[in-house]
Coordinates of C-alpha atoms and ligand atoms in Angstrom, one line a residue:
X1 CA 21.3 1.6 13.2
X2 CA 22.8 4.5 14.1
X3 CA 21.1 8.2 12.9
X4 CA 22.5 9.8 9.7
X5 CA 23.9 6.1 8.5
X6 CA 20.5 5.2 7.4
X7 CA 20.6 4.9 3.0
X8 CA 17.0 5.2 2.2
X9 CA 17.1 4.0 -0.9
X10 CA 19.6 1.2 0.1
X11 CA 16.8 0.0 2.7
X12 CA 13.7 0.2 0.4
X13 CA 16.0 -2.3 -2.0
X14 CA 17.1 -4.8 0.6
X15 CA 13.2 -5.0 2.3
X16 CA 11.6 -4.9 -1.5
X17 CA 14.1 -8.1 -2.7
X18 CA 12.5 -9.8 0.8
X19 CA 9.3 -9.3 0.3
X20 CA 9.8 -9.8 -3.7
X21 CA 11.3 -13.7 -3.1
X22 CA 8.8 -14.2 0.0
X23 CA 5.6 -13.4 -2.9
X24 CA 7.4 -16.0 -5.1
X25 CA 7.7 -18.6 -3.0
X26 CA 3.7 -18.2 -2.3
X27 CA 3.2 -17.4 -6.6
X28 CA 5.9 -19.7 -7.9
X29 CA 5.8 -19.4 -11.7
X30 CA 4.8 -22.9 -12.1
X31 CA 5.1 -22.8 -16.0
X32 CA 8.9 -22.2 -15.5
X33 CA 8.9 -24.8 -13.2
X34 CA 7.5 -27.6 -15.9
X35 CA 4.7 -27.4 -12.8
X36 CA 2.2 -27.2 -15.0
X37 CA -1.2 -29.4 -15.3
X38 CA -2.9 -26.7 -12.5
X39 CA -6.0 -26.1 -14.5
X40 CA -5.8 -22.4 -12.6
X41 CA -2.9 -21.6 -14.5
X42 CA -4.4 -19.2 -16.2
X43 CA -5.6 -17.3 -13.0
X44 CA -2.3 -17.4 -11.7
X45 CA -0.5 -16.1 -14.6
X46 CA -2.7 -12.9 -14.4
X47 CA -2.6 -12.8 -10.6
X48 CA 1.7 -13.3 -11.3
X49 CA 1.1 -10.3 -13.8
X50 CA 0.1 -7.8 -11.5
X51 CA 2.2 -9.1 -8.4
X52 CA 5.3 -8.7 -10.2
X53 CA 5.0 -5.5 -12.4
X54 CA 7.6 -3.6 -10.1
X55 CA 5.3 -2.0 -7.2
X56 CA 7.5 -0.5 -4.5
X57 CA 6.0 -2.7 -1.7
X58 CA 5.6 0.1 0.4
X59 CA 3.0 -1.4 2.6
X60 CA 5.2 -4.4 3.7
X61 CA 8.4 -2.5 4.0
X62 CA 6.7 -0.6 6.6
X63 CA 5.3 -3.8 8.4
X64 CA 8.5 -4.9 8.8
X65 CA 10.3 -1.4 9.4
X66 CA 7.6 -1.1 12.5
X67 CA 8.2 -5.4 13.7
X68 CA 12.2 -4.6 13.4
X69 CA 12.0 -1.0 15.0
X70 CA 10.2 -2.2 18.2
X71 CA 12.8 -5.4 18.6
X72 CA 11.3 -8.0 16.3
X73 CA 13.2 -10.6 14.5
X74 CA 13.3 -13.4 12.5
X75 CA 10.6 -14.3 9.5
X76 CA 7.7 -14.4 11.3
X77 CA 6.4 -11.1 9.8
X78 CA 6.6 -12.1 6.5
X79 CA 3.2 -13.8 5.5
X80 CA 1.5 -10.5 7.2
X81 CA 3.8 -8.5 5.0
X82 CA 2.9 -10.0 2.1
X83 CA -1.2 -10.3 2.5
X84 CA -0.6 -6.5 2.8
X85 CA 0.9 -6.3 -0.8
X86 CA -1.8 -9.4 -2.1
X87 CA -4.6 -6.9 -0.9
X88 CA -3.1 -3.6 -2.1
X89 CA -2.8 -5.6 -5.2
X90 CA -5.8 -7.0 -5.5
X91 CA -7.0 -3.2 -4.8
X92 CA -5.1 -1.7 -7.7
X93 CA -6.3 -4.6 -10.6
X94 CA -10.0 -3.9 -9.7
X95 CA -9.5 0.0 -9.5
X96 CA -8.2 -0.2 -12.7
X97 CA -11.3 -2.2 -14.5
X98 CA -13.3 -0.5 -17.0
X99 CA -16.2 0.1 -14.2
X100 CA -14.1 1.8 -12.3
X101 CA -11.0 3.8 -13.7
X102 CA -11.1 2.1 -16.7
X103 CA -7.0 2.2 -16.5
X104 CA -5.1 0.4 -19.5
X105 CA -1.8 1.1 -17.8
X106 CA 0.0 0.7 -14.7
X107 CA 3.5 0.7 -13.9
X108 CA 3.9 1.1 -17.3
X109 CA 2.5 -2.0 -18.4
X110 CA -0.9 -2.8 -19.4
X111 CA -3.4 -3.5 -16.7
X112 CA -4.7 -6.4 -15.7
X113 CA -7.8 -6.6 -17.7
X114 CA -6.2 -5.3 -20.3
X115 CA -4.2 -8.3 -20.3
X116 CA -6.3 -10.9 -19.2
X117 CA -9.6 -9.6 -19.5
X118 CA -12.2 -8.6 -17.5
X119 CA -13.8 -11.8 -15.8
X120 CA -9.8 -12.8 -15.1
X121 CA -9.0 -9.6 -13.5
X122 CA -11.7 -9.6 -11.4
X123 CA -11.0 -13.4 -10.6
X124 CA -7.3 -12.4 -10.0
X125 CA -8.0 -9.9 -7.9
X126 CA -10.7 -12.0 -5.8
X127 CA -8.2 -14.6 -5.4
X128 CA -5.7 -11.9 -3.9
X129 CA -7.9 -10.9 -1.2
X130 CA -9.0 -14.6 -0.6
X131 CA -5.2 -15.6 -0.3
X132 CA -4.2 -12.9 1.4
X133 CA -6.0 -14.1 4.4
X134 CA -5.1 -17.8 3.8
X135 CA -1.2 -17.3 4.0
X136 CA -1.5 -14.7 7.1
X137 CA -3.1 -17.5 8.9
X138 CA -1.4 -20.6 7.8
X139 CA 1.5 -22.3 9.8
X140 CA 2.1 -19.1 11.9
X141 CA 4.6 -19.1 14.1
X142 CA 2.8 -16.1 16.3
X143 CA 0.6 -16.1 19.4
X144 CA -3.3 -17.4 17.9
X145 CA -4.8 -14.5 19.6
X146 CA -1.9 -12.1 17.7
X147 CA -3.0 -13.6 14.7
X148 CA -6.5 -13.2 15.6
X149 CA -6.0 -9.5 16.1
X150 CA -4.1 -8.3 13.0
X151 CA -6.5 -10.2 10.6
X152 CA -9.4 -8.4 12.1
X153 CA -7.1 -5.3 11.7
X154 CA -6.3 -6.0 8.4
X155 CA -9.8 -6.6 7.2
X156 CA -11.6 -3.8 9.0
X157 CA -8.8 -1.4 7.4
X158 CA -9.2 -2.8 4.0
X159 CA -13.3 -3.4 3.8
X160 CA -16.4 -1.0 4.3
X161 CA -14.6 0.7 7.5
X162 CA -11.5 1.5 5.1
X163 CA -10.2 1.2 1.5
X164 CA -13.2 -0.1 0.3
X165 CA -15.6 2.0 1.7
X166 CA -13.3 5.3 0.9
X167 CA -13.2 4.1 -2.7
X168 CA -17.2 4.0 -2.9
X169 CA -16.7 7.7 -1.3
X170 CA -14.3 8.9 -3.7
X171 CA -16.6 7.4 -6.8
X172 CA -19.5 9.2 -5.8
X173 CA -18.2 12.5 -5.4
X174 CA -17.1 12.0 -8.9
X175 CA -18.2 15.6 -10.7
X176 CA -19.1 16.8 -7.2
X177 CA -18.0 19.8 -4.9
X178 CA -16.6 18.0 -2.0
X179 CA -15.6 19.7 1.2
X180 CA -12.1 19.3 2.4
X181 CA -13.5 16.8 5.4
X182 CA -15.4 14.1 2.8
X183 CA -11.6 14.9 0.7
X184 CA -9.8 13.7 3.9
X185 CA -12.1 10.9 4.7
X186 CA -11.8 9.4 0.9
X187 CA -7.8 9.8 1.6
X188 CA -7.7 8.5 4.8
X189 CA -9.9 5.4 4.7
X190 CA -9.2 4.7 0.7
X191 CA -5.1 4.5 0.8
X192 CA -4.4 6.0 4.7
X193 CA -6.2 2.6 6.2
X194 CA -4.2 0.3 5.0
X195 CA -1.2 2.0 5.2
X196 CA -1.5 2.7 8.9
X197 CA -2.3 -0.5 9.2
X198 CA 0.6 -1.8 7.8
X199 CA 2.4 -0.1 10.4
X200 CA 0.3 -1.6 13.3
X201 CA 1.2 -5.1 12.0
X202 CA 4.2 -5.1 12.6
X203 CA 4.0 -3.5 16.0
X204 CA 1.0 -6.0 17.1
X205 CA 3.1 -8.6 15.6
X206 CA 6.2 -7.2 18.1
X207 CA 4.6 -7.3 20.9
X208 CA 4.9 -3.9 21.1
X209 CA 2.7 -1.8 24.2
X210 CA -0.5 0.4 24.4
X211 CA 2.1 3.7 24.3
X212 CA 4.0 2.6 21.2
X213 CA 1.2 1.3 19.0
X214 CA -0.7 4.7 20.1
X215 CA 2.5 6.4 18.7
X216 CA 3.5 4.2 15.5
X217 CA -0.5 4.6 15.1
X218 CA -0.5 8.2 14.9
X219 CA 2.5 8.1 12.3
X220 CA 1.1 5.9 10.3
X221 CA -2.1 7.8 10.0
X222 CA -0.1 10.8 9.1
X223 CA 2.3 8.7 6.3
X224 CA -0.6 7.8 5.0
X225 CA -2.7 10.7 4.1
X226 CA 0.5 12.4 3.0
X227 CA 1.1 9.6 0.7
X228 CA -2.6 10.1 -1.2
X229 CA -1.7 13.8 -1.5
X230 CA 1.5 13.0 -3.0
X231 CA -0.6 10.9 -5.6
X232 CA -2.5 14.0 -6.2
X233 CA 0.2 16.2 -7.2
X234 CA 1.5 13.2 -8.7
X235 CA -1.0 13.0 -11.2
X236 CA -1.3 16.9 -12.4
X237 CA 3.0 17.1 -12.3
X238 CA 4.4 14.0 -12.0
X239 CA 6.3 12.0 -15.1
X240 CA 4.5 9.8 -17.2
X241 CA 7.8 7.7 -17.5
X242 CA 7.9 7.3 -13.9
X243 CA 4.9 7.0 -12.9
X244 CA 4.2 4.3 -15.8
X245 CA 0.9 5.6 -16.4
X246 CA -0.1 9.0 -17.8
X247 CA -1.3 11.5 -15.7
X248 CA -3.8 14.2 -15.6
X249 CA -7.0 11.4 -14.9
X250 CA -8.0 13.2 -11.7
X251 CA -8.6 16.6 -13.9
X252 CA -10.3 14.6 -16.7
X253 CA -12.7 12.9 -14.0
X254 CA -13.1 15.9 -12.4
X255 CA -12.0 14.3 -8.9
X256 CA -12.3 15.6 -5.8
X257 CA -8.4 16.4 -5.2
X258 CA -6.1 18.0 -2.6
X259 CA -4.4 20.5 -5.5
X260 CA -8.1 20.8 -6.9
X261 CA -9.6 21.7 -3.3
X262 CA -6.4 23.5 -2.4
X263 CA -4.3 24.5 -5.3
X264 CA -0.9 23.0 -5.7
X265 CA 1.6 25.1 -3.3
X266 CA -1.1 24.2 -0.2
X267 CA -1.2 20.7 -0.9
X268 CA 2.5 20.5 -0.8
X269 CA 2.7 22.3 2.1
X270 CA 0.4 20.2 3.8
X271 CA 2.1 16.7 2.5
X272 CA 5.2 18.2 4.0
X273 CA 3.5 19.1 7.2
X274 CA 2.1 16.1 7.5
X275 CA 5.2 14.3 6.9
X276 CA 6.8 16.1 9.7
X277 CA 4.4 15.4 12.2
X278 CA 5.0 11.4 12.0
X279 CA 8.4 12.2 12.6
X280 CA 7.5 13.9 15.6
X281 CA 5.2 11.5 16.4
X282 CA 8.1 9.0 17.1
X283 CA 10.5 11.6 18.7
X284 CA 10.6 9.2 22.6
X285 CA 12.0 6.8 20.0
X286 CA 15.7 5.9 19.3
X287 CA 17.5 5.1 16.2
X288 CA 15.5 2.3 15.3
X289 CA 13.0 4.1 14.1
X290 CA 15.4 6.1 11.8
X291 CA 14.0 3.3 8.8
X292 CA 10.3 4.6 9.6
X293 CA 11.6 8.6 9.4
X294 CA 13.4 7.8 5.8
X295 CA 10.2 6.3 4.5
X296 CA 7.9 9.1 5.8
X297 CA 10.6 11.5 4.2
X298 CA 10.8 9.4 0.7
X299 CA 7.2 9.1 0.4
X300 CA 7.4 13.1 0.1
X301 CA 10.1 12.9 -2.3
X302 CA 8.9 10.1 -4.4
X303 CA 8.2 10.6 -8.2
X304 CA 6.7 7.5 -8.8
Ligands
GRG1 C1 -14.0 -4.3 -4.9 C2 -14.7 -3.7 -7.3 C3 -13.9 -3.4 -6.1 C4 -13.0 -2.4 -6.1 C5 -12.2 -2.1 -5.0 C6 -10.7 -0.9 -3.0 C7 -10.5 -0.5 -4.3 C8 -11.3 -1.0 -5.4 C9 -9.6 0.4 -4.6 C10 -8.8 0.9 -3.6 C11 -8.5 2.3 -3.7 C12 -7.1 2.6 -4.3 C13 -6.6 1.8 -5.5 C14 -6.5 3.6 -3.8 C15 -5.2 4.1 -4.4 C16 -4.1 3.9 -3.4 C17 -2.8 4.3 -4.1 C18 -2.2 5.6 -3.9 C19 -2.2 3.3 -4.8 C20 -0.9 3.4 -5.4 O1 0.0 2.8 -4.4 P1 1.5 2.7 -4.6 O2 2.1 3.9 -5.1 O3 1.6 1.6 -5.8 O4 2.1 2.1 -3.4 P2 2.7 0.6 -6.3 O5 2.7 0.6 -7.8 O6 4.1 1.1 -5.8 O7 2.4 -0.7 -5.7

């Protein structure tokens, strides 16, 4: 792919319908199919409701971006892919319930609990995780010991080392000064983990060497704290209609914040800085990364 050629948008639609028909084939909507008799249907419906509200599938889009960018092919990435979206999913249904968030809408539908109710949601999201780790280790076509290695990625970056454990972080500095180092250590272990992670996959996955992974590593550390700060300012000036959920939650939990540490024109300053040091991190790269660049640059730009 040659540089300047690359439609951003274009891309994040062709990788989202992938991943989209991939997650149906492992959720198939077995009501439609006359499949019924599964006495977990009702689990599956909720887990369906939350799996298909219209996330932008960031996390898998840039598994792939990173397998395809370092000379991968084929479908191999996909179940990896898609235990990254069943986990981030899993992740958003229980940050939304009542002893949590207490969210009623996401993506401008109701949550998950909301729908299904509590024990469900919690149930949906368990089985998320649960699967997650099922599919990315089921009839793989990769290298055992490749497999190996990106599930104990994977789960280090989304337990007590990483999303999890920054989400306990960010709950108990509810209502609490917090210095900008505990801010950067919620961001970058409850959202950056995962997402850098995502990136590693698909190098891992590649085959990719020591030098690259150091280098995709490093962008996708910087992506994603620039993608939690984007969330901040998000939620004090983003658009309810966008986002699909009202905004201004941070301010009424009184929540540790980049803008509320910061102030607003800082924390954009730093999103954008941040953003422009994972492009640099890939500069020894070639036009293959140019996928990697536009989603760094959209995840800036994004308003939802
Ligand atoms: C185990 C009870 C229990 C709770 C776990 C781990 C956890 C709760 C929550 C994770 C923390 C979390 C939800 C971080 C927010 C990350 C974030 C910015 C989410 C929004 O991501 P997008 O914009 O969402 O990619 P879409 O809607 O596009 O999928």
């Amino acid at each position: 792919m040659a540089t300047g050629t690359l439609n951003i948008q274009h891309y994040l639609k062709e990788k989202k319908e992938i991943v989209d028909r991939a997650l149906e084939e492992y959720f198939p909507d077995l009501e439609a199919s006359s499949q019924g008799g599964d006495y977990s249907l009702s689990l599956r419906r909720a887990i369906r409701h939350s799996l298909f509200s219209g996330g932008k599938r960031i996390r898998p889009i840039l598994s792939i971006a990173a397998f395809e960018a370092i000379g991968g092919r084929g479908n191999c990435i996909l179940p990896f892919a898609c235990g990254l979206e069943m986990i981030h999913t899993y992740s958003l249904i229980h940050d939304d319930l009542p002893a949590i968030d207490n969210d009623d809408y996401r993506r401008g539908k109701p949550t998950c609990h909301k729908a299904f109710g509590e024990a469900l949601a919690i149930l949906a999201g368990d089985g998320l995780l649960t699967e997650a780790f099922r599919l990315m280790t089921q009839n793989s076509s990769a290298d055992p010991k490749t497999v190996l290695n990106i599930v104990h990625e994977i789960a280090w970056a989304s337990g007590i080392s990483g999303m999890v454990g920054g989400q306990v972080v960010d709950i108990e500095s509810e209502g609490k000064e917090v210095s900008l180092p505990v801010l950067e250590y919620i961001h970058t272990h409850k959202t950056g983990a995962l997402i850098a992670t995502s990136v590693r996959t698909g190098v891992i996955l590649g085959g990719g060497d020591a030098e690259t992974l150091q280098a995709f590593t490093r962008f996708g550390e910087q992506i994603g704290l620039a993608f939690q700060i984007v969330d901040d300012i998000l939620n004090v000036e983003g658009k309810a209609e966008l986002l699909g959920k009202s905004t201004g939650s941070d301010v009424f939990k009184n929540k540790a914040t980049y803008p509320s540490l910061l102030g607003m024109e800082e924390s954009k300053k730093r999103a954008l800085s941040l953003m422009e040091s994972a492009i640099q991190s890939l500069h020894s790269f070639g036009p293959e990364v140019e996928p990697l660049k536009g989603i760094a640059r959209f995840i800036i730009l994004r308003e939802s």
